Amino acid sequence: MTTKETLSITDNRTGKSYELPITDGTIKSLDLRKIKVNDTDFGMMTYDPAFMNTASCRSAITYIDGDAGILRYRGYDIAELAEKSSYIEVAYLIMNGELPTAKQLEEFTTSITLHTFVHENVKDFMEGFRYDAHPMGMLVSSVAALSTFYPEAKNVFDEKNRRLQMTRLIAKMPTIAAWSYRHSVGLRYIYPDNDLPYAANFLSMMKRMAERAYKANPVLTRALDVLFILHADHEQNCSTSAMRGVGSSQVDPYSAVAAASAALYGPLHGGANEAVLRMLHEIGDVKNVPAFINAVKDGSAGSRLMGFGHRVYKNYDPRAKVIKKLADQVFEVTGKNPLLDIALELERIALQDEYFVKRKLYPNVDFYSGLIYQAMGFPVDMFPVLFAIPRTVGWLAQWEEMLKDPDQKIARPRQIFTGPDLRSYVDVEKRG
Ligand code: CMC
């Protein structure tokens, strides 16, 4: 039998048949539009709430095979990058498609380092937040405000200008993130130390007190750098879709990154690691784990098992595997996080429990990352911020890819209207 890369559809309302081309295992939704019952019919659409089965773009950045538990940036396996690379090198790879030469890496590192400072006015308006402001709320607003400092960032199709804004964003996110934290605990803001690499500089801005230069423990600095690598991109997740959707209006990248950060803030996305820690505290003791699992299953826990499950991974999240190993190295320096035993017991029971097995619910990236962050002395409120810093490069690379893609236009989904038909306005005194 000869095979054809097409899909035949028969519309049983009309008896007509259609043949649609298949490319990369996909049909174009717009090809369905020609399926009509009559000439005035708008044409067939697909209904796909939450984009469960819709490819919204072509992308060459990140590959995920959720069933096999595979994650690759530009073809490189995440575990190998976590073992051998650095966050800055991975950022270059994600932005440019290839690993840098030694010279390219040096130039890229220098340009990021030279853009870590922010305008003094940024500091002034950050000081205006309420004393107990959540650092993620501060980050979202402060990144958006950066657009007012760089009005030329609107020229999104000017490649040189666009790259400059991307460099600025990658460089300034740690500064704003650290200052959001310092504000929330009432400590003076610490300026970047350009003698330090990316993760070490962030730790310095977070932790430095009276000392002239902050020296972080190298094991902890490396652990943070690895966590940054693991969070750098994850293809078309909620925040990246927000970045692409908002960016498709051709707004400047600061506004688009603010929108992506806002999407990341939610407890089902980047806020999940914060939710995991709160959940572990609430469980309180290993002996309470079975009852908690039962409460999750019957709905009385009031929440899901946070840090478990994923829209794409129906297997162990490969990032969670790396993080679990990393946790041992961190705990050797910091001492074991007492919540670890509760987390291990949750994982042990959940992985044997029919409810979780049947639904293919495994630990995701957020299940163990919070334990490391907490052991390193980061407050729970900072967890989504620690996700936003490294994800910035993923958002930007995806945004740039979208701008260069001739298939892309302003994002504008359709709807199935379910409201009332035309009716006449009734004066207020005549309304029952
Ligand atoms: N605990 C208990 N049950 C769950 C969980 C969970 N964590 N996740 C999914 N389920 C159940 C869900 O109730 C449903 O059951 P049923 O078929 O009986 O109705 C089934 O599994 C499928 O769930 P879904 O809501 O259709 O799956 P989804 O793909 O829409 O949701 C998810 C993915 C990540 C939002 C979800 O698994 C979840 O809420 N997990 C907890 C939050 C979390 O850890 N988020 C971090 C995600 S990884 C990092 C990131 O992307 O930011």
JSON list of C-alpha atoms in Angstrom, two decimals, residues 27-125:
[
{"chain": "A", "resi": 27, "resn": "ILE", "atom": "CA", "xyz": [-2.35, 19.38, 10.47]},
{"chain": "A", "resi": 28, "resn": "LYS", "atom": "CA", "xyz": [-2.83, 23.13, 10.20]},
{"chain": "A", "resi": 29, "resn": "SER", "atom": "CA", "xyz": [-5.90, 24.25, 12.14]},
{"chain": "A", "resi": 30, "resn": "LEU", "atom": "CA", "xyz": [-6.60, 26.82, 9.44]},
{"chain": "A", "resi": 31, "resn": "ASP", "atom": "CA", "xyz": [-6.97, 24.01, 6.88]},
{"chain": "A", "resi": 32, "resn": "LEU", "atom": "CA", "xyz": [-10.07, 22.94, 8.82]},
{"chain": "A", "resi": 33, "resn": "ARG", "atom": "CA", "xyz": [-11.71, 26.26, 8.02]},
{"chain": "A", "resi": 34, "resn": "LYS", "atom": "CA", "xyz": [-12.67, 25.05, 4.57]},
{"chain": "A", "resi": 35, "resn": "ILE", "atom": "CA", "xyz": [-14.98, 22.46, 6.19]},
{"chain": "A", "resi": 36, "resn": "LYS", "atom": "CA", "xyz": [-18.33, 24.28, 6.03]},
{"chain": "A", "resi": 37, "resn": "VAL", "atom": "CA", "xyz": [-22.00, 23.32, 5.98]},
{"chain": "A", "resi": 38, "resn": "ASN", "atom": "CA", "xyz": [-22.82, 26.22, 3.64]},
{"chain": "A", "resi": 39, "resn": "ASP", "atom": "CA", "xyz": [-21.22, 29.38, 2.22]},
{"chain": "A", "resi": 40, "resn": "THR", "atom": "CA", "xyz": [-22.12, 31.54, 5.23]},
{"chain": "A", "resi": 41, "resn": "ASP", "atom": "CA", "xyz": [-20.67, 29.07, 7.73]},
{"chain": "A", "resi": 42, "resn": "PHE", "atom": "CA", "xyz": [-17.47, 30.42, 9.37]},
{"chain": "A", "resi": 43, "resn": "GLY", "atom": "CA", "xyz": [-15.82, 27.03, 8.98]},
{"chain": "A", "resi": 44, "resn": "MET", "atom": "CA", "xyz": [-14.61, 24.33, 11.36]},
{"chain": "A", "resi": 45, "resn": "MET", "atom": "CA", "xyz": [-12.43, 25.27, 14.36]},
{"chain": "A", "resi": 46, "resn": "THR", "atom": "CA", "xyz": [-10.77, 23.13, 17.02]},
{"chain": "A", "resi": 47, "resn": "TYR", "atom": "CA", "xyz": [-11.69, 23.53, 20.70]},
{"chain": "A", "resi": 48, "resn": "ASP", "atom": "CA", "xyz": [-8.58, 23.19, 22.85]},
{"chain": "A", "resi": 49, "resn": "PRO", "atom": "CA", "xyz": [-8.82, 24.83, 26.28]},
{"chain": "A", "resi": 50, "resn": "ALA", "atom": "CA", "xyz": [-5.40, 25.07, 27.98]},
{"chain": "A", "resi": 51, "resn": "PHE", "atom": "CA", "xyz": [-3.75, 24.17, 24.64]},
{"chain": "A", "resi": 52, "resn": "MET", "atom": "CA", "xyz": [-3.60, 20.51, 25.55]},
{"chain": "A", "resi": 53, "resn": "ASN", "atom": "CA", "xyz": [-2.99, 19.42, 21.94]},
{"chain": "A", "resi": 54, "resn": "THR", "atom": "CA", "xyz": [-2.09, 22.52, 19.98]},
{"chain": "A", "resi": 55, "resn": "ALA", "atom": "CA", "xyz": [1.41, 23.35, 18.70]},
{"chain": "A", "resi": 56, "resn": "SER", "atom": "CA", "xyz": [1.50, 27.14, 18.67]},
{"chain": "A", "resi": 57, "resn": "CYS", "atom": "CA", "xyz": [4.97, 27.47, 17.15]},
{"chain": "A", "resi": 58, "resn": "ARG", "atom": "CA", "xyz": [7.95, 25.74, 15.63]},
{"chain": "A", "resi": 59, "resn": "SER", "atom": "CA", "xyz": [10.92, 25.90, 17.99]},
{"chain": "A", "resi": 60, "resn": "ALA", "atom": "CA", "xyz": [14.52, 24.72, 17.84]},
{"chain": "A", "resi": 61, "resn": "ILE", "atom": "CA", "xyz": [15.41, 25.57, 21.44]},
{"chain": "A", "resi": 62, "resn": "THR", "atom": "CA", "xyz": [14.23, 22.93, 23.91]},
{"chain": "A", "resi": 63, "resn": "TYR", "atom": "CA", "xyz": [13.23, 19.33, 23.30]},
{"chain": "A", "resi": 64, "resn": "ILE", "atom": "CA", "xyz": [11.12, 17.40, 25.82]},
{"chain": "A", "resi": 65, "resn": "ASP", "atom": "CA", "xyz": [9.97, 13.80, 25.58]},
{"chain": "A", "resi": 66, "resn": "GLY", "atom": "CA", "xyz": [7.62, 13.65, 28.53]},
{"chain": "A", "resi": 67, "resn": "ASP", "atom": "CA", "xyz": [7.04, 9.90, 28.37]},
{"chain": "A", "resi": 68, "resn": "ALA", "atom": "CA", "xyz": [10.74, 9.08, 28.31]},
{"chain": "A", "resi": 69, "resn": "GLY", "atom": "CA", "xyz": [11.72, 11.83, 30.80]},
{"chain": "A", "resi": 70, "resn": "ILE", "atom": "CA", "xyz": [14.07, 13.59, 28.35]},
{"chain": "A", "resi": 71, "resn": "LEU", "atom": "CA", "xyz": [14.96, 17.29, 28.41]},
{"chain": "A", "resi": 72, "resn": "ARG", "atom": "CA", "xyz": [17.51, 18.81, 26.02]},
{"chain": "A", "resi": 73, "resn": "TYR", "atom": "CA", "xyz": [18.57, 22.39, 25.31]},
{"chain": "A", "resi": 74, "resn": "ARG", "atom": "CA", "xyz": [19.64, 22.74, 21.66]},
{"chain": "A", "resi": 75, "resn": "GLY", "atom": "CA", "xyz": [20.28, 18.99, 21.54]},
{"chain": "A", "resi": 76, "resn": "TYR", "atom": "CA", "xyz": [22.35, 18.74, 24.76]},
{"chain": "A", "resi": 77, "resn": "ASP", "atom": "CA", "xyz": [21.01, 16.52, 27.53]},
{"chain": "A", "resi": 78, "resn": "ILE", "atom": "CA", "xyz": [20.10, 18.44, 30.69]},
{"chain": "A", "resi": 79, "resn": "ALA", "atom": "CA", "xyz": [22.03, 16.06, 32.99]},
{"chain": "A", "resi": 80, "resn": "GLU", "atom": "CA", "xyz": [25.23, 16.52, 30.95]},
{"chain": "A", "resi": 81, "resn": "LEU", "atom": "CA", "xyz": [24.88, 20.30, 30.95]},
{"chain": "A", "resi": 82, "resn": "ALA", "atom": "CA", "xyz": [24.21, 20.26, 34.70]},
{"chain": "A", "resi": 83, "resn": "GLU", "atom": "CA", "xyz": [27.37, 18.23, 35.25]},
{"chain": "A", "resi": 84, "resn": "LYS", "atom": "CA", "xyz": [29.77, 20.01, 32.88]},
{"chain": "A", "resi": 85, "resn": "SER", "atom": "CA", "xyz": [28.54, 23.47, 31.99]},
{"chain": "A", "resi": 86, "resn": "SER", "atom": "CA", "xyz": [27.84, 26.80, 33.70]},
{"chain": "A", "resi": 87, "resn": "TYR", "atom": "CA", "xyz": [24.68, 28.87, 33.66]},
{"chain": "A", "resi": 88, "resn": "ILE", "atom": "CA", "xyz": [26.25, 31.63, 31.54]},
{"chain": "A", "resi": 89, "resn": "GLU", "atom": "CA", "xyz": [27.48, 29.11, 28.98]},
{"chain": "A", "resi": 90, "resn": "VAL", "atom": "CA", "xyz": [24.02, 27.51, 28.87]},
{"chain": "A", "resi": 91, "resn": "ALA", "atom": "CA", "xyz": [22.44, 30.96, 28.48]},
{"chain": "A", "resi": 92, "resn": "TYR", "atom": "CA", "xyz": [24.69, 31.56, 25.45]},
{"chain": "A", "resi": 93, "resn": "LEU", "atom": "CA", "xyz": [23.76, 28.15, 24.06]},
{"chain": "A", "resi": 94, "resn": "ILE", "atom": "CA", "xyz": [20.03, 28.77, 24.48]},
{"chain": "A", "resi": 95, "resn": "MET", "atom": "CA", "xyz": [20.24, 32.22, 22.88]},
{"chain": "A", "resi": 96, "resn": "ASN", "atom": "CA", "xyz": [22.57, 31.31, 20.02]},
{"chain": "A", "resi": 97, "resn": "GLY", "atom": "CA", "xyz": [22.00, 27.64, 19.29]},
{"chain": "A", "resi": 98, "resn": "GLU", "atom": "CA", "xyz": [25.64, 26.53, 19.77]},
{"chain": "A", "resi": 99, "resn": "LEU", "atom": "CA", "xyz": [28.03, 26.27, 22.70]},
{"chain": "A", "resi": 100, "resn": "PRO", "atom": "CA", "xyz": [30.39, 29.27, 22.70]},
{"chain": "A", "resi": 101, "resn": "THR", "atom": "CA", "xyz": [34.08, 29.16, 21.85]},
{"chain": "A", "resi": 102, "resn": "ALA", "atom": "CA", "xyz": [36.36, 30.26, 24.71]},
{"chain": "A", "resi": 103, "resn": "LYS", "atom": "CA", "xyz": [36.51, 33.77, 23.21]},
{"chain": "A", "resi": 104, "resn": "GLN", "atom": "CA", "xyz": [32.75, 33.99, 22.70]},
{"chain": "A", "resi": 105, "resn": "LEU", "atom": "CA", "xyz": [32.17, 32.82, 26.26]},
{"chain": "A", "resi": 106, "resn": "GLU", "atom": "CA", "xyz": [34.56, 35.43, 27.62]},
{"chain": "A", "resi": 107, "resn": "GLU", "atom": "CA", "xyz": [32.91, 38.22, 25.61]},
{"chain": "A", "resi": 108, "resn": "PHE", "atom": "CA", "xyz": [29.42, 37.11, 26.60]},
{"chain": "A", "resi": 109, "resn": "THR", "atom": "CA", "xyz": [30.40, 36.87, 30.28]},
{"chain": "A", "resi": 110, "resn": "THR", "atom": "CA", "xyz": [31.94, 40.34, 30.15]},
{"chain": "A", "resi": 111, "resn": "SER", "atom": "CA", "xyz": [28.90, 41.91, 28.51]},
{"chain": "A", "resi": 112, "resn": "ILE", "atom": "CA", "xyz": [26.55, 40.35, 31.09]},
{"chain": "A", "resi": 113, "resn": "THR", "atom": "CA", "xyz": [28.84, 41.49, 33.91]},
{"chain": "A", "resi": 114, "resn": "LEU", "atom": "CA", "xyz": [28.96, 45.06, 32.58]},
{"chain": "A", "resi": 115, "resn": "HIS", "atom": "CA", "xyz": [25.17, 45.34, 32.69]},
{"chain": "A", "resi": 116, "resn": "THR", "atom": "CA", "xyz": [24.46, 44.15, 36.24]},
{"chain": "A", "resi": 117, "resn": "PHE", "atom": "CA", "xyz": [23.96, 47.64, 37.67]},
{"chain": "A", "resi": 118, "resn": "VAL", "atom": "CA", "xyz": [20.56, 49.34, 37.48]},
{"chain": "A", "resi": 119, "resn": "HIS", "atom": "CA", "xyz": [19.71, 53.05, 37.35]},
{"chain": "A", "resi": 120, "resn": "GLU", "atom": "CA", "xyz": [19.66, 54.62, 40.83]},
{"chain": "A", "resi": 121, "resn": "ASN", "atom": "CA", "xyz": [16.01, 55.54, 40.30]},
{"chain": "A", "resi": 122, "resn": "VAL", "atom": "CA", "xyz": [15.17, 51.84, 40.24]},
{"chain": "A", "resi": 123, "resn": "LYS", "atom": "CA", "xyz": [16.49, 51.64, 43.77]},
{"chain": "A", "resi": 124, "resn": "ASP", "atom": "CA", "xyz": [14.39, 54.68, 44.74]},
{"chain": "A", "resi": 125, "resn": "PHE", "atom": "CA", "xyz": [11.12, 53.27, 43.51]}
]
